Tab-separated table of C-alpha atoms and ligand atoms in Angstrom:
chain	number	residue	atom	x	y	z
A	1	MET	CA	51.960	138.790	111.241
A	2	ALA	CA	51.508	136.074	108.639
A	3	GLN	CA	53.103	133.657	111.065
A	4	ALA	CA	50.739	134.680	113.819
A	5	ALA	CA	47.750	134.204	111.533
A	6	ALA	CA	49.011	130.782	110.509
A	7	SER	CA	49.399	129.755	114.117
A	8	SER	CA	45.882	130.795	115.037
A	9	ARG	CA	44.570	128.688	112.140
A	10	SER	CA	46.267	125.648	113.551
A	11	GLY	CA	43.438	124.933	115.945
A	12	GLY	CA	42.495	125.205	119.602
A	13	ASN	CA	44.844	122.421	120.664
A	14	ARG	CA	47.657	124.915	120.103
A	15	ARG	CA	46.833	125.943	123.652
A	16	PHE	CA	48.373	122.723	124.913
A	17	VAL	CA	51.883	124.035	124.157
A	18	TYR	CA	51.218	126.766	126.721
A	19	VAL	CA	50.247	124.115	129.288
A	20	VAL	CA	53.415	122.156	128.503
A	21	ALA	CA	55.603	125.260	128.845
A	22	SER	CA	53.883	126.517	131.998
A	23	VAL	CA	54.158	123.216	133.878
A	24	ALA	CA	57.816	122.782	132.941
A	25	ALA	CA	58.461	126.409	133.896
A	26	LEU	CA	57.636	125.468	137.503
A	27	GLY	CA	61.242	124.246	137.508
A	28	GLY	CA	62.132	127.942	137.100
A	29	LEU	CA	59.818	128.919	139.963
A	30	LEU	CA	61.714	126.525	142.237
A	31	PHE	CA	65.040	127.852	140.912
A	32	GLY	CA	64.002	131.408	141.828
A	33	TYR	CA	62.367	130.497	145.140
A	34	ASP	CA	65.180	128.306	146.449
A	35	THR	CA	67.874	130.834	145.515
A	36	GLY	CA	65.840	133.845	146.741
A	37	VAL	CA	64.555	132.494	150.048
A	38	ILE	CA	67.840	131.966	151.845
A	39	SER	CA	69.025	135.557	152.439
A	40	GLY	CA	65.926	136.382	154.499
A	41	ALA	CA	65.741	132.983	156.219
A	42	LEU	CA	69.383	133.201	157.274
A	43	LEU	CA	68.544	135.856	159.854
A	44	PHE	CA	66.475	133.370	161.845
A	45	ILE	CA	68.505	130.232	161.112
A	46	ASN	CA	71.291	132.167	162.799
A	47	LYS	CA	69.254	132.416	166.001
A	48	ASP	CA	68.516	128.665	166.152
A	49	PHE	CA	71.908	127.295	165.183
A	50	GLN	CA	74.477	129.954	166.180
A	51	LEU	CA	76.274	130.278	162.871
A	52	ASN	CA	79.675	131.765	162.243
A	53	PRO	CA	80.292	133.685	158.965
A	54	PHE	CA	81.860	130.589	157.397
A	55	LEU	CA	78.803	128.394	158.061
A	56	GLU	CA	76.489	131.201	156.974
A	57	GLY	CA	78.322	131.472	153.660
A	58	PHE	CA	78.296	127.718	153.285
A	59	ILE	CA	74.522	127.472	153.735
A	60	VAL	CA	74.163	129.908	150.833
A	61	SER	CA	76.886	128.495	148.602
A	62	SER	CA	76.040	124.792	149.127
A	63	LEU	CA	73.076	125.362	146.806
A	64	LEU	CA	75.329	126.927	144.163
A	65	LEU	CA	77.768	124.006	144.413
A	66	GLY	CA	74.890	121.523	144.091
A	67	ALA	CA	73.607	123.462	141.079
A	68	MET	CA	76.984	123.111	139.354
A	69	VAL	CA	76.936	119.355	139.838
A	70	GLY	CA	73.274	119.124	138.821
A	71	ALA	CA	73.828	121.111	135.610
A	72	ALA	CA	76.968	119.130	134.747
A	73	ILE	CA	75.358	115.714	134.914
A	74	SER	CA	71.723	116.260	134.044
A	75	GLY	CA	72.226	117.766	130.572
A	76	ALA	CA	74.277	114.856	129.287
A	77	LEU	CA	71.947	112.355	130.989
A	78	SER	CA	68.969	113.956	129.253
A	79	ASP	CA	70.541	113.399	125.828
A	80	ARG	CA	70.533	109.700	126.663
A	81	LEU	CA	67.429	109.211	128.792
A	82	GLY	CA	65.132	112.039	127.714
A	83	ARG	CA	64.361	115.558	128.929
A	84	ARG	CA	61.108	114.589	130.647
A	85	THR	CA	62.626	111.680	132.608
A	86	ILE	CA	65.371	113.801	134.137
A	87	ILE	CA	62.992	116.701	134.896
A	88	LEU	CA	60.872	114.155	136.819
A	89	VAL	CA	63.938	113.140	138.829
A	90	ALA	CA	64.736	116.825	139.472
A	91	ALA	CA	61.147	117.425	140.676
A	92	ALA	CA	61.460	114.547	143.147
A	93	ILE	CA	64.765	116.007	144.383
A	94	PHE	CA	63.110	119.431	144.832
A	95	ALA	CA	60.339	117.851	146.910
A	96	VAL	CA	62.665	115.848	149.167
A	97	GLY	CA	65.066	118.819	149.482
A	98	ALA	CA	62.308	121.205	150.567
A	99	ILE	CA	60.975	118.931	153.294
A	100	GLY	CA	64.477	117.979	154.441
A	101	ALA	CA	65.683	121.586	154.615
A	102	GLY	CA	62.548	122.719	156.465
A	103	LEU	CA	62.907	119.947	159.087
A	104	SER	CA	66.702	120.080	159.477
A	105	PRO	CA	67.707	119.382	163.109
A	106	ASN	CA	71.223	120.848	162.697
A	107	VAL	CA	73.449	122.869	160.373
A	108	GLY	CA	75.042	119.804	158.748
A	109	THR	CA	71.666	118.433	157.684
A	110	LEU	CA	70.574	121.836	156.419
A	111	ILE	CA	73.707	122.176	154.290
A	112	PHE	CA	73.185	118.666	152.930
A	113	PHE	CA	69.596	119.416	151.881
A	114	ARG	CA	70.575	122.805	150.395
A	115	PHE	CA	73.137	120.938	148.289
A	116	LEU	CA	70.420	118.482	147.248
A	117	LEU	CA	68.124	121.372	146.308
A	118	GLY	CA	71.029	122.724	144.281
A	119	LEU	CA	71.085	119.492	142.277
A	120	GLY	CA	67.440	120.162	141.427
A	121	VAL	CA	68.025	123.833	140.594
A	122	GLY	CA	71.028	123.025	138.378
A	123	SER	CA	69.135	120.284	136.565
A	124	ALA	CA	66.150	122.558	136.015
A	125	SER	CA	68.415	125.245	134.522
A	126	ALA	CA	69.978	122.735	132.148
A	127	LEU	CA	66.792	120.932	131.126
A	128	VAL	CA	63.677	123.049	131.291
A	129	PRO	CA	64.836	125.498	128.571
A	130	SER	CA	65.589	122.581	126.208
A	131	TYR	CA	62.335	120.859	127.058
A	132	ILE	CA	60.263	123.955	126.283
A	133	SER	CA	62.295	124.944	123.222
A	134	GLU	CA	62.042	121.467	121.670
A	135	SER	CA	58.297	121.332	122.285
A	136	ALA	CA	57.505	124.810	120.949
A	137	PRO	CA	56.409	125.904	117.479
A	138	THR	CA	59.018	128.238	115.921
A	139	ASP	CA	56.980	131.452	115.850
A	140	VAL	CA	56.380	131.518	119.610
A	141	ARG	CA	59.483	129.613	120.760
A	142	GLY	CA	61.153	132.714	122.286
A	143	SER	CA	58.062	133.717	124.267
A	144	LEU	CA	57.425	130.185	125.497
A	145	SER	CA	61.043	129.627	126.523
A	146	SER	CA	61.019	132.989	128.318
A	147	LEU	CA	58.326	131.596	130.628
A	148	PHE	CA	61.206	129.807	132.376
A	149	GLN	CA	62.806	133.149	133.296
A	150	LEU	CA	59.401	134.633	134.175
A	151	ALA	CA	58.938	131.756	136.611
A	152	ILE	CA	62.417	132.385	138.090
A	153	THR	CA	61.554	136.021	138.745
A	154	ILE	CA	58.169	135.118	140.247
A	155	GLY	CA	59.934	132.550	142.454
A	156	ILE	CA	62.354	135.217	143.718
A	157	LEU	CA	59.502	137.655	144.410
A	158	VAL	CA	57.397	135.031	146.208
A	159	ALA	CA	60.441	134.140	148.329
A	160	TYR	CA	60.874	137.819	149.350
A	161	LEU	CA	57.176	137.995	150.257
A	162	VAL	CA	57.063	134.688	152.143
A	163	ASN	CA	60.130	135.720	154.133
A	164	ALA	CA	58.504	139.037	154.958
A	165	ALA	CA	55.292	137.274	156.023
A	166	PHE	CA	57.111	134.924	158.406
A	167	ALA	CA	59.624	137.495	159.644
A	168	SER	CA	57.617	138.703	162.640
A	169	ALA	CA	57.368	135.100	163.881
A	170	GLY	CA	61.120	134.668	163.376
A	171	GLU	CA	60.314	131.589	161.318
A	172	TRP	CA	62.607	130.000	158.700
A	173	ARG	CA	61.371	126.383	158.533
A	174	TRP	CA	58.086	127.208	156.815
A	175	PRO	CA	59.664	129.418	154.139
A	176	LEU	CA	62.125	126.634	153.258
A	177	GLY	CA	59.562	123.829	153.487
A	178	LEU	CA	56.871	125.544	151.427
A	179	ALA	CA	58.853	124.879	148.245
A	180	PHE	CA	57.464	121.350	148.546
A	181	VAL	CA	54.146	122.547	147.053
A	182	PRO	CA	55.398	123.685	143.597
A	183	ALA	CA	57.781	120.700	143.566
A	184	LEU	CA	54.858	118.314	143.954
A	185	ILE	CA	52.856	120.108	141.249
A	186	LEU	CA	55.866	119.898	138.914
A	187	LEU	CA	56.243	116.173	139.633
A	188	ILE	CA	52.592	115.373	138.998
A	189	GLY	CA	52.336	117.733	136.009
A	190	MET	CA	55.439	116.376	134.262
A	191	TYR	CA	54.182	112.840	134.764
A	192	PHE	CA	51.288	113.657	132.434
A	193	LEU	CA	53.301	115.634	129.871
A	194	PRO	CA	54.925	114.045	126.820
A	195	GLU	CA	58.620	113.740	125.939
A	196	THR	CA	59.758	116.308	123.351
A	197	PRO	CA	59.213	115.371	119.703
A	198	ARG	CA	62.808	116.261	118.871
A	199	TRP	CA	64.360	114.005	121.487
A	200	LEU	CA	62.059	111.178	120.338
A	201	VAL	CA	63.271	111.563	116.744
A	202	SER	CA	66.886	111.526	117.956
A	203	LYS	CA	66.109	108.059	119.354
A	204	ASP	CA	64.395	106.993	116.097
A	205	ARG	CA	61.002	106.987	117.795
A	206	ASP	CA	59.369	108.926	114.951
A	207	GLU	CA	55.890	107.489	115.449
A	208	GLU	CA	55.745	108.717	119.050
A	209	ALA	CA	57.118	112.077	117.910
A	210	ARG	CA	54.303	112.283	115.333
A	211	ARG	CA	51.739	111.578	118.051
A	212	VAL	CA	53.183	114.283	120.321
A	213	LEU	CA	53.304	116.857	117.519
A	214	SER	CA	49.767	116.120	116.421
A	215	ARG	CA	48.439	117.211	119.815
A	216	THR	CA	49.380	120.796	119.002
A	217	ARG	CA	49.904	121.052	115.219
A	218	THR	CA	47.713	120.513	112.147
A	219	GLU	CA	48.375	117.397	110.068
A	220	GLU	CA	50.254	119.441	107.496
A	221	GLU	CA	52.404	121.114	110.134
A	222	VAL	CA	53.174	117.768	111.764
A	223	GLU	CA	54.474	116.261	108.539
A	224	SER	CA	56.617	119.230	107.537
A	225	GLU	CA	58.082	119.668	111.041
A	226	LEU	CA	58.801	115.949	111.316
A	227	LYS	CA	60.482	115.964	107.918
A	228	GLU	CA	62.649	118.892	108.950
A	229	ILE	CA	63.688	117.297	112.267
A	230	ARG	CA	64.406	113.962	110.568
A	231	HIS	CA	66.500	115.662	107.898
A	232	ALA	CA	68.616	117.557	110.466
A	233	GLU	CA	68.974	114.365	112.488
A	234	ASP	CA	70.146	112.416	109.410
A	235	VAL	CA	72.709	115.119	108.574
A	236	GLU	CA	73.912	115.013	112.183
A	237	GLY	CA	74.507	111.263	112.144
A	238	GLU	CA	75.185	108.993	115.104
A	239	GLN	CA	77.653	111.165	117.010
A	240	ALA	CA	76.182	112.448	120.259
A	241	GLY	CA	76.868	114.049	123.651
A	242	TYR	CA	80.353	115.387	124.416
A	243	ARG	CA	81.805	114.013	121.185
A	244	GLU	CA	79.275	115.960	119.115
A	245	LEU	CA	79.794	119.023	121.306
A	246	LEU	CA	83.514	119.032	120.509
A	247	ALA	CA	83.028	118.501	116.770
A	248	PRO	CA	84.760	121.362	114.891
A	249	TRP	CA	81.469	122.826	113.652
A	250	VAL	CA	79.845	122.817	117.114
A	251	ARG	CA	82.821	124.143	119.116
A	252	PRO	CA	82.219	127.832	118.237
A	253	MET	CA	78.701	127.462	119.610
A	254	LEU	CA	80.102	125.989	122.804
A	255	VAL	CA	82.184	129.160	123.152
A	256	VAL	CA	79.042	131.255	122.535
A	257	GLY	CA	77.032	129.232	125.085
A	258	ILE	CA	79.670	129.388	127.806
A	259	GLY	CA	80.408	133.063	127.033
A	260	LEU	CA	76.757	134.094	127.300
A	261	ALA	CA	76.328	132.071	130.487
A	262	VAL	CA	79.388	133.579	132.183
A	263	PHE	CA	78.639	137.167	131.112
A	264	GLN	CA	75.062	136.850	132.410
A	265	GLN	CA	76.651	136.548	135.864
A	266	PHE	CA	79.705	138.775	135.401
A	267	VAL	CA	77.489	141.823	134.756
A	268	GLY	CA	76.627	141.447	138.430
A	269	ILE	CA	72.956	140.475	138.566
A	270	ASN	CA	73.229	138.521	141.785
A	271	THR	CA	75.094	141.215	143.674
A	272	VAL	CA	71.742	142.985	143.355
A	273	ILE	CA	69.436	139.968	143.798
A	274	TYR	CA	71.319	138.500	146.798
A	275	TYR	CA	72.550	141.705	148.431
A	276	ALA	CA	69.772	144.192	147.568
A	277	PRO	CA	68.759	144.848	151.185
A	278	THR	CA	72.401	145.362	152.230
A	279	ILE	CA	73.124	147.670	149.280
A	280	ILE	CA	69.973	149.699	149.810
A	281	LYS	CA	70.504	150.005	153.556
A	282	SER	CA	74.031	151.246	153.013
A	283	THR	CA	72.631	154.172	150.998
A	284	GLY	CA	71.116	155.457	154.205
A	285	LEU	CA	67.471	154.485	153.683
A	286	ALA	CA	65.541	153.335	156.750
A	287	ASP	CA	64.853	149.629	157.395
A	288	VAL	CA	61.235	149.659	156.264
A	289	ALA	CA	62.086	151.572	153.104
A	290	SER	CA	64.847	149.018	152.390
A	291	VAL	CA	62.442	146.098	152.645
A	292	LEU	CA	59.904	147.850	150.428
A	293	ALA	CA	62.603	148.738	147.912
A	294	THR	CA	63.713	145.091	147.790
A	295	VAL	CA	60.160	143.986	147.029
A	296	GLY	CA	60.049	146.774	144.426
A	297	ILE	CA	63.116	145.275	142.743
A	298	GLY	CA	61.389	141.877	142.674
A	299	VAL	CA	58.281	143.405	141.093
A	300	VAL	CA	60.227	145.300	138.397
A	301	ASN	CA	62.127	142.066	137.639
A	302	VAL	CA	58.837	140.235	136.967
A	303	LEU	CA	57.202	143.062	134.990
A	304	MET	CA	60.143	143.673	132.663
A	305	THR	CA	60.439	139.935	131.968
A	306	ILE	CA	56.845	140.105	130.734
A	307	VAL	CA	57.880	142.931	128.396
A	308	ALA	CA	60.666	140.692	127.047
A	309	ILE	CA	58.180	137.871	126.441
A	310	LEU	CA	56.017	140.223	124.378
A	311	VAL	CA	58.829	141.428	122.120
A	312	ILE	CA	61.472	138.684	121.944
A	313	ASP	CA	60.038	136.935	118.865
A	314	ARG	CA	59.524	140.268	117.115
A	315	ILE	CA	62.697	142.271	117.690
A	316	GLY	CA	65.048	139.333	118.153
A	317	ARG	CA	67.509	138.092	120.763
A	318	LYS	CA	70.606	140.131	119.872
A	319	PRO	CA	69.029	143.619	119.778
A	320	LEU	CA	67.354	142.871	123.112
A	321	LEU	CA	70.691	141.857	124.655
A	322	LEU	CA	72.468	144.956	123.362
A	323	ILE	CA	69.709	147.349	124.495
A	324	GLY	CA	69.681	145.714	127.940
A	325	LEU	CA	73.463	145.921	128.267
A	326	ALA	CA	73.384	149.636	127.420
A	327	GLY	CA	70.863	150.160	130.242
A	328	MET	CA	72.947	148.072	132.648
A	329	PHE	CA	76.121	149.993	131.744
A	330	VAL	CA	74.486	153.369	132.419
A	331	SER	CA	72.814	152.260	135.651
A	332	LEU	CA	75.961	150.632	137.084
A	333	GLY	CA	77.835	153.850	136.300
A	334	ILE	CA	75.171	155.840	138.175
A	335	ILE	CA	75.185	153.466	141.169
A	336	GLY	CA	78.995	153.663	141.400
A	337	ALA	CA	78.928	157.472	141.230
A	338	ALA	CA	76.122	157.663	143.801
A	339	PHE	CA	78.202	155.599	146.245
A	340	LEU	CA	81.106	157.962	145.696
A	341	PHE	CA	78.967	160.867	146.878
A	342	SER	CA	76.846	159.005	149.429
A	343	GLY	CA	76.329	160.834	152.687
A	344	LEU	CA	76.463	164.249	150.994
A	345	SER	CA	72.702	164.541	150.646
A	346	GLY	CA	69.549	162.472	151.172
A	347	ILE	CA	68.836	162.665	147.452
A	348	ILE	CA	71.806	160.391	146.764
A	349	SER	CA	69.983	157.412	148.375
A	350	TRP	CA	67.151	157.877	145.933
A	351	VAL	CA	69.560	158.193	143.006
A	352	THR	CA	71.099	154.830	144.016
A	353	LEU	CA	67.660	153.297	144.243
A	354	ALA	CA	66.707	154.667	140.812
A	355	GLY	CA	69.971	153.225	139.448
A	356	LEU	CA	69.164	149.812	140.932
A	357	MET	CA	65.672	149.864	139.416
A	358	LEU	CA	67.013	150.823	135.969
A	359	TYR	CA	69.623	148.081	136.293
A	360	ILE	CA	67.141	145.344	137.196
A	361	ALA	CA	64.730	146.501	134.465
A	362	SER	CA	67.515	146.362	131.865
A	363	PHE	CA	68.626	142.883	132.955
A	364	ALA	CA	65.076	141.531	133.129
A	365	VAL	CA	64.220	142.642	129.611
A	366	SER	CA	67.390	141.164	128.132
A	367	PHE	CA	70.038	138.900	129.630
A	368	GLY	CA	67.650	137.250	132.109
A	369	PRO	CA	65.369	135.575	129.584
A	370	VAL	CA	67.588	135.680	126.485
A	371	LEU	CA	70.314	133.439	127.960
A	372	TRP	CA	67.885	130.614	128.748
A	373	VAL	CA	66.081	131.062	125.424
A	374	MET	CA	69.267	130.951	123.361
A	375	LEU	CA	71.165	128.106	125.024
A	376	PRO	CA	69.058	125.274	123.591
A	377	GLU	CA	68.764	127.106	120.260
A	378	ILE	CA	72.471	127.169	119.466
A	379	PHE	CA	73.261	123.467	120.045
A	380	PRO	CA	72.437	120.613	117.640
A	381	LEU	CA	69.848	118.070	118.742
A	382	ASN	CA	72.282	115.280	119.666
A	383	ALA	CA	74.342	117.554	121.895
A	384	ARG	CA	71.616	119.931	123.070
A	385	GLY	CA	71.327	118.561	126.611
A	386	THR	CA	75.090	118.267	127.006
A	387	GLY	CA	75.779	121.747	125.552
A	388	THR	CA	73.070	123.450	127.574
A	389	GLY	CA	74.302	121.571	130.660
A	390	VAL	CA	77.933	122.660	130.230
A	391	SER	CA	76.810	126.268	129.673
A	392	ALA	CA	74.494	126.153	132.704
A	393	LEU	CA	77.394	124.753	134.734
A	394	SER	CA	79.493	127.777	133.682
A	395	ASN	CA	76.619	130.060	134.690
A	396	TRP	CA	76.521	128.554	138.201
A	397	GLY	CA	80.325	128.623	138.452
A	398	ALA	CA	80.388	132.320	137.516
A	399	ASN	CA	77.520	132.970	139.933
A	400	PHE	CA	79.556	131.334	142.705
A	401	ILE	CA	82.653	133.420	141.910
A	402	VAL	CA	80.732	136.728	141.891
A	403	ALA	CA	78.746	135.884	145.045
A	404	GLN	CA	81.909	134.896	146.942
A	405	SER	CA	84.027	137.821	145.823
A	406	PHE	CA	81.514	140.703	146.034
A	407	LEU	CA	81.805	141.547	149.745
A	408	PRO	CA	85.609	141.008	149.994
A	409	LEU	CA	86.084	143.163	146.859
A	410	VAL	CA	83.916	145.932	148.308
A	411	ALA	CA	86.089	145.853	151.435
A	412	LEU	CA	89.249	145.976	149.315
A	413	ILE	CA	88.546	148.591	146.636
A	414	GLY	CA	85.265	150.195	147.721
A	415	ARG	CA	81.760	150.151	146.280
A	416	PRO	CA	82.200	152.722	143.467
A	417	ALA	CA	85.102	150.787	141.917
A	418	VAL	CA	83.264	147.452	142.169
A	419	PHE	CA	80.204	148.808	140.357
A	420	TRP	CA	82.363	150.444	137.699
A	421	ILE	CA	84.158	147.145	137.085
A	422	LEU	CA	80.728	145.576	136.557
A	423	ALA	CA	79.902	148.419	134.130
A	424	GLY	CA	83.114	147.578	132.246
A	425	MET	CA	81.952	143.968	132.042
A	426	CYS	CA	78.827	145.164	130.199
A	427	ILE	CA	81.022	146.613	127.441
A	428	VAL	CA	83.056	143.413	127.084
A	429	ALA	CA	79.813	141.396	127.015
A	430	ALA	CA	78.328	143.686	124.349
A	431	LEU	CA	81.410	143.257	122.112
A	432	PHE	CA	81.277	139.474	122.559
A	433	ILE	CA	77.600	139.425	121.613
A	434	TYR	CA	77.924	141.833	118.718
A	435	PHE	CA	80.761	139.915	117.053
A	436	LEU	CA	80.204	136.273	118.008
A	437	VAL	CA	76.571	135.526	118.802
A	438	PRO	CA	74.211	134.558	115.940
A	439	GLU	CA	70.580	135.741	115.771
A	440	THR	CA	68.159	132.822	116.171
A	441	ARG	CA	64.756	134.532	115.955
A	442	GLY	CA	62.166	133.153	113.518
A	443	ARG	CA	64.136	130.081	112.380
A	444	SER	CA	63.290	126.528	113.407
A	445	LEU	CA	65.815	124.748	115.631
A	446	GLU	CA	66.717	122.579	112.629
A	447	LYS	CA	67.225	125.558	110.308
A	448	ILE	CA	69.500	127.213	112.884
A	449	GLU	CA	71.456	123.974	113.166
A	450	LEU	CA	71.840	123.423	109.412
A	451	ASP	CA	72.738	127.091	108.796
A	452	LEU	CA	75.445	126.942	111.465
A	453	ARG	CA	76.795	123.705	110.041
A	454	ASP	CA	76.942	125.276	106.552
A	455	ARG	CA	78.640	128.405	107.863
A	456	MET	CA	81.244	126.480	109.827
A	457	THR	CA	81.953	123.970	107.068
A	458	VAL	CA	82.354	126.695	104.444
A	459	GLY	CA	84.519	128.692	106.851
A	460	SER	CA	86.890	125.765	107.555
B	501	BGC	C1	69.927	134.197	136.466
B	501	BGC	C2	69.981	134.162	137.970
B	501	BGC	C3	69.359	135.425	138.534
B	501	BGC	C4	67.956	135.624	137.970
B	501	BGC	C5	67.409	136.962	138.377
B	501	BGC	C6	68.482	134.330	136.038
B	501	BGC	O1	68.388	134.329	134.646
B	501	BGC	O2	70.495	133.022	135.910
B	501	BGC	O3	71.321	134.008	138.389
B	501	BGC	O4	69.293	135.368	139.928
B	501	BGC	O5	67.959	135.535	136.562
B	501	BGC	O6	66.132	137.186	137.859
């Protein structure tokens, strides 16, 4: 409360941090759109290019492979060249990728441009959270960083809707090409936005950092925040990038970052996001109902992310994760059981659907936003890009593994067992979070960093 009052005293220009976060979050919109658009588009690409299952899979997974590469290189590059610079490069890649994919004359070209789009998506996942987090005032940092995830969910929903709109025309080029519009807005918007004050201080450009901070903070706030960043930076010293990331006091946080990133995928979110229509259809619902239910999942995903934004800075990251995992555990159990009894009665289809809705709601209020909020928070300034990048790379790697193994596993051990394995993953994830993940709510990035350093140094 007191914090909220203090922030409203800090003047109207505080609004600019929302502009900064919203423009950067367009990177999330493209992430969601480009990953969400392909399942629907594939139906019609298939008609034009005569795909076999291998090529079909490759069109989907080329983006995931590109995202791994993008995440791996962009984070480290951003520690050296700046968050804003690399987001600008990613925006240009998004724009070229969208046009190229939409105009592709053959499968090879399409796969190439999907890979290129992946580079953009991976870079956005590694950079946008750090960019927003480093620009945000502490008391609203969680909400602002969650805008990235909100944009992802909106991107997925818009992709479902655009696909539906073009479906009767059998069109796939427009849905793929339309991503050019947000890419261009991101490119132009980022051009006018400043570099983050924290990255500037890490390069000893304190005067520029002061100028950036003073656009959104009172004079008093600027000086105290600058002092805090400078102090943490002095304690950190010259070491940067991978070397800093592997320093004994940072290594536990690398484990936390990679663990969170991998569990976010291993609880099975993209089996639902990518295969929702297939799963729903297999419950026995009619085609139209399946399409509507898929859109319903997209809507619940957006709405529950908004709920997370409203509460994340009040109830904290860890409680939100644990509550969400409990919901995911229960719903995956229900979905598995419903598949076991499917065919016995029409009601079972609706039970599956209710399970899917509870699952998506639980993910959207917790693991969806909290992962991207926490990644930049747990790494020290000099290794933030690199650490977030390595974690994002693990997220895309885990995504790839789950996406590739879901259908073969279903064929091998059946749907109920697959969903129960995912439920088991929720328990392992909850234990990992409960015992190893620190709470970061309400502390400045520098305070989190210095506290962790103290804890690790005392512990060693
Ligand atoms: C995950 C994506 C997922 C999306 C669903 C993101 O946080 O990283 O893999 O598709 O949430 O909303």
